[in-house]
XYZ file of C-alpha atoms in Angstrom:
446
model
C 4.312 -50.562 8.100
C 6.842 -50.552 5.259
C 5.448 -49.028 2.086
C 5.673 -50.961 -1.158
C 7.466 -49.525 -4.166
C 4.123 -48.597 -5.746
C 2.887 -46.916 -2.560
C 6.030 -44.824 -2.218
C 5.878 -43.665 -5.814
C 2.135 -42.947 -5.907
C 2.375 -41.001 -2.650
C 4.903 -38.648 -4.277
C 2.169 -37.141 -6.498
C -0.310 -34.491 -5.464
C -3.643 -36.095 -4.540
C -6.446 -33.590 -5.116
C -8.972 -36.065 -3.703
C -7.444 -35.611 -0.251
C -7.770 -31.814 -0.393
C -10.569 -31.195 -2.881
C -11.798 -28.117 -1.034
C -8.542 -26.365 -1.961
C -8.837 -27.167 -5.677
C -10.323 -24.807 -8.262
C -11.441 -24.958 -11.868
C -7.873 -24.005 -12.853
C -6.473 -27.138 -11.190
C -7.732 -29.499 -13.870
C -6.265 -29.533 -17.389
C -5.932 -32.269 -19.991
C -2.507 -31.196 -21.304
C -0.525 -33.169 -18.722
C -2.358 -36.470 -19.102
C -2.431 -36.161 -22.908
C 1.331 -35.666 -22.952
C 1.834 -38.653 -20.664
C -0.378 -40.815 -22.873
C 1.666 -39.763 -25.910
C 4.855 -40.801 -24.112
C 3.211 -44.177 -23.421
C 2.272 -44.700 -27.064
C -1.342 -43.506 -26.739
C -2.763 -46.735 -25.286
C -6.278 -45.267 -25.282
C -6.306 -45.321 -29.094
C -6.207 -49.126 -29.009
C -9.228 -49.356 -26.699
C -12.975 -49.428 -27.310
C -14.368 -47.296 -24.507
C -17.632 -46.701 -22.689
C -17.326 -43.435 -20.736
C -19.722 -42.519 -17.908
C -20.040 -39.149 -16.162
C -22.594 -37.742 -13.740
C -23.170 -36.761 -10.138
C -24.734 -39.888 -8.666
C -25.049 -43.460 -9.821
C -22.223 -43.351 -12.358
C -20.220 -45.981 -10.491
C -23.222 -48.299 -10.307
C -23.911 -47.815 -14.034
C -20.262 -48.652 -14.778
C -20.317 -51.728 -12.531
C -23.556 -53.034 -14.037
C -22.281 -52.382 -17.568
C -18.961 -54.116 -16.896
C -20.682 -57.190 -15.455
C -23.168 -57.373 -18.336
C -20.321 -57.235 -20.848
C -18.294 -59.800 -18.909
C -21.359 -62.076 -18.921
C -21.548 -61.626 -22.696
C -18.074 -63.174 -22.929
C -15.987 -60.008 -23.261
C -12.785 -59.169 -21.434
C -13.583 -55.858 -19.768
C -11.335 -53.181 -18.314
C -13.080 -51.248 -15.539
C -11.656 -47.989 -14.146
C -13.517 -46.409 -11.222
C -13.068 -44.024 -8.314
C -12.907 -43.550 -5.420
C -12.041 -46.847 -3.744
C -13.176 -48.548 -0.541
C -9.857 -49.966 0.727
C -7.144 -49.816 -1.884
C -6.170 -47.795 -4.967
C -5.806 -51.141 -6.733
C -9.608 -51.563 -6.702
C -9.863 -48.770 -9.257
C -8.203 -50.825 -12.003
C -9.911 -54.114 -12.794
C -9.983 -56.603 -15.660
C -13.175 -58.643 -15.627
C -13.164 -61.942 -17.476
C -14.257 -65.541 -16.971
C -12.439 -66.840 -13.877
C -9.332 -68.967 -14.279
C -8.177 -71.543 -11.760
C -4.617 -70.151 -11.887
C -5.676 -66.626 -10.954
C -4.599 -66.104 -7.322
C -5.762 -63.113 -5.335
C -5.587 -61.796 -1.799
C -8.543 -62.689 0.395
C -8.410 -59.108 1.665
C -9.162 -57.676 -1.783
C -12.794 -56.673 -2.286
C -12.490 -57.505 -5.985
C -10.538 -60.592 -7.088
C -9.994 -59.015 -10.517
C -8.283 -55.793 -9.439
C -4.679 -55.167 -10.404
C -2.350 -57.029 -8.028
C 0.350 -55.376 -5.920
C 3.013 -57.160 -7.944
C 1.511 -56.083 -11.272
C 1.179 -52.508 -10.050
C 4.854 -52.436 -9.060
C 5.810 -53.824 -12.476
C 3.679 -51.363 -14.442
C 4.947 -48.387 -12.470
C 8.528 -49.484 -13.175
C 7.716 -49.696 -16.893
C 6.025 -46.310 -17.202
C 8.203 -44.373 -14.746
C 10.617 -42.957 -17.386
C 7.673 -41.506 -19.340
C 6.037 -40.213 -16.161
C 9.207 -38.503 -14.980
C 9.709 -36.911 -18.405
C 6.251 -35.303 -18.180
C 6.698 -34.496 -14.512
C 9.811 -32.471 -15.308
C 8.034 -30.191 -17.781
C 6.952 -26.704 -16.844
C 3.164 -26.970 -16.558
C 1.035 -24.540 -14.531
C 0.268 -27.416 -12.150
C 2.135 -30.625 -11.331
C 1.055 -34.011 -12.662
C -1.475 -35.406 -10.182
C -2.054 -38.872 -8.805
C -5.369 -39.184 -10.662
C -3.811 -38.169 -13.985
C -0.983 -40.664 -13.529
C -3.346 -43.417 -12.425
C -5.723 -42.848 -15.327
C -2.862 -43.179 -17.812
C -1.617 -46.239 -15.940
C -5.082 -47.843 -16.166
C -5.297 -47.273 -19.924
C -1.777 -48.659 -20.355
C -2.704 -51.743 -18.281
C -5.907 -52.318 -20.249
C -3.962 -52.242 -23.510
C -1.406 -54.674 -22.096
C -4.250 -57.002 -21.124
C -5.866 -56.700 -24.569
C -9.318 -55.952 -23.165
C -12.228 -56.080 -25.607
C -13.909 -53.066 -24.017
C -13.009 -50.551 -21.303
C -15.567 -48.919 -19.011
C -14.314 -45.615 -17.572
C -15.924 -43.705 -14.722
C -15.039 -40.014 -14.623
C -13.461 -38.732 -11.454
C -14.655 -35.115 -11.311
C -16.781 -33.303 -13.866
C -16.138 -34.573 -17.365
C -14.810 -31.924 -19.716
C -11.424 -31.598 -17.954
C -11.369 -34.952 -16.161
C -8.293 -37.036 -16.978
C -10.492 -39.831 -18.358
C -11.683 -37.420 -21.070
C -8.286 -37.605 -22.755
C -9.619 -40.818 -24.321
C -12.187 -41.071 -27.115
C -15.245 -43.230 -26.456
C -17.725 -45.244 -28.485
C -20.455 -44.454 -25.975
C -20.866 -41.514 -23.611
C -23.368 -42.039 -20.806
C -24.657 -39.464 -18.322
C -25.977 -40.422 -14.890
C -28.268 -38.036 -12.935
C -26.900 -34.555 -12.205
C -27.113 -32.795 -8.851
C -25.306 -29.901 -7.192
C -21.782 -31.014 -6.244
C -18.282 -29.528 -6.063
C -19.841 -26.152 -6.888
C -16.578 -24.240 -6.309
C -15.097 -26.191 -9.236
C -17.979 -27.191 -11.536
C -20.375 -24.264 -11.099
C -23.245 -23.474 -8.781
C -26.199 -24.340 -11.038
C -27.374 -27.638 -12.509
C -26.886 -26.206 -15.990
C -23.248 -25.302 -15.314
C -22.487 -28.688 -13.780
C -24.271 -30.487 -16.627
C -22.192 -28.439 -19.062
C -18.998 -29.791 -17.494
C -20.314 -33.372 -17.521
C -21.484 -32.991 -21.138
C -17.858 -32.510 -22.177
C -17.545 -36.287 -22.636
C -19.873 -35.914 -25.654
C -17.422 -34.803 -28.327
C -17.748 -36.685 -31.621
C -20.460 -37.188 -34.223
C -20.006 -40.934 -34.269
C -20.617 -41.401 -30.568
C -23.660 -43.074 -29.089
C -25.084 -41.193 -26.097
C -27.195 -42.633 -23.271
C -28.807 -40.215 -20.795
C -30.247 -41.412 -17.483
C -33.324 -39.629 -16.049
C -32.455 -35.991 -15.347
C -33.740 -32.749 -13.935
C -35.119 -30.773 -16.936
C -32.395 -28.129 -16.569
C -29.643 -30.735 -16.952
C -31.481 -32.639 -19.674
C -31.726 -29.458 -21.748
C -27.957 -28.999 -21.586
C -27.292 -32.602 -22.625
C -29.729 -32.501 -25.522
C -28.253 -29.220 -26.728
C -24.758 -30.740 -26.631
C -25.999 -33.739 -28.633
C -27.492 -31.436 -31.262
C -24.074 -29.806 -31.725
C -22.733 -33.191 -32.869
C -25.907 -34.317 -34.638
C -26.349 -37.149 -32.160
C -29.742 -38.561 -31.341
C -29.363 -39.613 -27.701
C -31.082 -42.481 -25.953
C -33.103 -40.871 -23.177
C -33.757 -43.593 -20.631
C -36.892 -41.838 -19.327
C -38.393 -42.285 -22.805
C -36.571 -45.453 -23.874
C -37.123 -47.797 -20.933
C -39.782 -48.594 -18.357
C -39.827 -51.024 -15.474
C -42.093 -52.442 -12.819
C -40.947 -53.647 -9.412
C -41.938 -57.240 -8.696
C -40.335 -57.839 -5.292
C -37.645 -56.411 -3.032
C -36.019 -57.443 0.227
C -32.743 -56.783 1.972
C -30.872 -59.137 -0.382
C -32.174 -58.312 -3.840
C -34.826 -56.720 -5.981
C -36.689 -58.256 -8.904
C -38.224 -56.144 -11.666
C -39.518 -56.341 -15.214
C -37.761 -54.077 -17.735
C -38.927 -53.050 -21.194
C -36.726 -51.015 -23.548
C -37.084 -49.738 -27.072
C -35.559 -52.998 -28.297
C -36.464 -55.818 -25.910
C -38.316 -57.006 -22.830
C -36.445 -58.404 -19.841
C -38.834 -60.100 -17.398
C -37.823 -60.820 -13.813
C -34.409 -59.165 -13.782
C -32.728 -59.623 -10.422
C -29.998 -57.523 -8.799
C -28.489 -57.143 -5.313
C -28.426 -53.358 -5.851
C -31.525 -52.019 -4.133
C -33.851 -49.077 -4.636
C -35.552 -47.182 -7.433
C -32.346 -45.372 -8.359
C -30.684 -48.719 -9.035
C -33.524 -49.669 -11.366
C -32.779 -46.423 -13.216
C -29.087 -47.340 -13.258
C -29.864 -50.818 -14.577
C -31.986 -49.274 -17.340
C -29.075 -47.007 -18.334
C -26.662 -49.965 -18.355
C -29.016 -52.008 -20.512
C -29.342 -48.990 -22.823
C -25.542 -48.932 -23.131
C -25.459 -52.673 -23.892
C -28.106 -52.285 -26.585
C -26.226 -49.389 -28.164
C -23.106 -51.550 -28.246
C -25.125 -54.142 -30.141
C -25.787 -51.476 -32.769
C -21.998 -51.129 -33.042
C -21.500 -54.827 -33.694
C -21.043 -56.260 -30.206
C -23.175 -59.207 -29.154
C -24.929 -58.802 -25.799
C -27.713 -61.388 -25.494
C -30.573 -61.103 -23.015
C -29.033 -63.827 -20.856
C -25.888 -61.708 -20.439
C -28.035 -58.774 -19.281
C -29.780 -61.074 -16.819
C -26.543 -62.598 -15.486
C -24.738 -59.253 -15.310
C -27.504 -57.644 -13.251
C -27.675 -60.679 -10.973
C -23.915 -61.065 -10.381
C -22.872 -57.426 -9.960
C -21.123 -56.613 -6.692
C -20.725 -52.947 -5.800
C -19.864 -52.601 -2.093
C -20.950 -49.717 0.096
C -24.191 -49.173 -1.800
C -26.983 -50.322 0.535
C -24.770 -53.297 1.356
C -25.819 -55.585 4.209
C -22.708 -56.700 6.107
C -24.404 -58.187 9.189
C -27.701 -59.953 9.929
C -27.780 -60.034 13.717
C -28.281 -57.176 14.105
C -28.813 -55.928 10.566
C -26.063 -53.468 9.567
C -26.242 -51.679 6.216
C -23.508 -49.553 4.593
C -24.354 -46.864 2.040
C -22.104 -44.060 0.828
C -24.765 -41.354 0.431
C -22.480 -38.316 0.149
C -24.791 -35.662 -1.343
C -28.341 -34.429 -0.705
C -29.567 -36.197 -3.852
C -27.974 -39.516 -2.914
C -29.261 -39.150 0.666
C -32.756 -38.636 -0.748
C -32.380 -41.832 -2.794
C -31.124 -43.666 0.312
C -34.116 -42.520 2.371
C -36.454 -43.708 -0.381
C -34.702 -47.091 -0.497
C -34.952 -47.477 3.293
C -38.712 -46.904 3.057
C -39.003 -49.306 0.095
C -37.015 -52.110 1.731
C -37.661 -51.636 5.443
C -41.099 -50.033 5.402
C -41.813 -47.734 8.331
C -39.053 -49.131 10.533
C -36.548 -46.464 11.542
C -32.809 -47.026 11.744
C -29.996 -46.126 14.083
C -27.966 -43.851 11.847
C -24.180 -43.642 11.990
C -23.240 -40.695 9.798
C -20.032 -38.905 8.893
C -19.334 -36.564 6.011
C -16.626 -34.804 4.057
C -16.246 -31.135 4.909
C -16.755 -30.011 1.292
C -20.324 -31.399 1.238
C -23.672 -29.744 2.024
C -23.931 -31.546 5.342
C -27.084 -29.885 6.652
C -28.987 -30.694 3.452
C -27.871 -34.335 3.663
C -28.960 -34.557 7.303
C -32.369 -33.103 6.466
C -32.909 -35.825 3.857
C -32.034 -38.553 6.362
C -33.816 -37.125 9.400
C -37.145 -38.903 8.924
C -35.685 -42.408 8.582
C -33.545 -42.184 11.745
C -34.628 -43.297 15.187
C -31.381 -41.870 16.476
C -28.240 -40.406 14.876
C -24.656 -40.964 15.982
C -22.218 -38.599 14.302
C -18.775 -39.855 13.387
C -15.568 -38.638 11.761
C -13.418 -40.720 9.421
C -9.642 -40.739 9.774
C -9.174 -38.720 6.579
C -8.075 -35.127 5.803
C -11.409 -34.303 4.141
C -13.546 -35.523 7.052
C -15.804 -32.913 8.656
C -15.238 -32.342 12.367
C -18.845 -32.126 13.563
C -19.772 -31.280 17.181
C -20.188 -34.469 19.170
C -18.664 -36.683 16.483
C -16.757 -39.760 17.648
C -14.444 -42.177 15.859
C -15.986 -44.704 13.473
C -15.123 -47.557 15.836
C -16.742 -45.816 18.804
C -19.803 -44.875 16.733
C -20.295 -48.514 15.710
C -19.902 -49.645 19.314
C -22.582 -47.178 20.464
C -24.900 -48.100 17.590
C -24.618 -51.833 18.284
C -25.342 -51.283 21.974
C -28.511 -49.402 21.052
C -29.537 -51.867 18.349
C -29.118 -55.066 20.411
C -30.627 -57.734 18.161
C -33.777 -55.881 17.193
C -32.639 -52.576 15.713
C -31.181 -51.826 12.288
C -27.929 -49.875 11.966
C -27.337 -47.795 8.852
C -23.837 -46.406 8.316
C -23.737 -43.626 5.753
C -22.024 -40.481 4.502
C -18.615 -40.409 2.880
C -16.952 -43.504 1.451
C -14.135 -42.796 3.913
C -16.581 -43.634 6.721
C -17.864 -46.662 4.811
C -14.303 -47.911 4.298
C -13.421 -47.740 7.990
C -16.731 -49.264 9.074
C -16.454 -52.105 6.572
C -12.940 -52.983 7.690
C -14.007 -53.057 11.342
C -17.174 -55.036 10.696
C -15.667 -57.621 8.335
C -12.246 -57.940 9.971
C -10.523 -57.100 6.692
C -6.827 -56.223 6.734
C -5.481 -54.488 3.679
C -2.888 -52.023 2.493
C -3.667 -48.486 1.379
C -2.799 -49.253 -2.259
């Protein structure tokens, strides 16, 4: 297949995501992306930003926040990572739909940057990129650094009212941290990428806390292990910030939950939201919704208007694929990218909440830089049987007995017939392949 102009250019940059096990703490610096942003006229300085870091749930918090703000009538830039099918998914502009807004039926999100727009933007910024690329830095400009700058440039071009940025790795030295934010939010911390971020919760939390960096910021902290919470509160004290701790600020009660949605009552320090509904399932998603509502309420303190109806509509309309997503009913097939022991624990809890005591046929494949045995232990008790698989990706772990994703699905469906439930989990690389096969989606790699 012939690569587009954007694909060819993006592929010429080092992609640390494809070889994260070879990266170190010295790989990540802000100098390169800051210089590139300067060459582009510092687009981030024209943006009002919500910045979210953490180990698990940060993407869901960003998605919920973006949809709440869109429902409040704002034009919202949303930058996330990784992607399911295409790099273009990472850069989105959410706004009220227009009839003249065409999109490819193979795109997961109709509001992601188009192939044509991506080609155009890369042509515009290429002189600045090449100028920075030619400089003598300790490490070369990476794909993620380039793409982050490109996203900020695109958001400025689109005159977004607010931008929601999800960190890629860590926080302190992540390329997204070259921008200043109105609100810094921290999702739950767990052990991850220990060769880069540190091998204790406190060390990892210290890296994530780097997005807290100005006295005027608002800070929202999702429920945390006490060790991580202590680090975040200490960082807030340095800047004389009084954070919103969601474990103290919000409470909720589950009303109902099935394979399609959950309904819950939420009470915060400012308002009560009865019968909120969301397609994102599980207790952890109620925590994520509470954090997103906390962000929305902090934005109200800064002069933005986010009425209760926008919160309700944003929670109801959010779409975040690969997170306990049902893609088939006969038999039931669920996709969930549980890629760490903590996220696997949350997945197991959600399976018990939604499916009761019924056990699943597990299709599981992981990245080789993960604690695979710990993840498998968390999932062991919900599985009737486990089929190991390996994604077609450089980071995929080659486990004994693992088969291709297509073969694993074939075996799982044979075992499930029409009565069993198939749960595909592990890395998002596995989820991507499985989703393409199960939905018949054809798409490019950018």
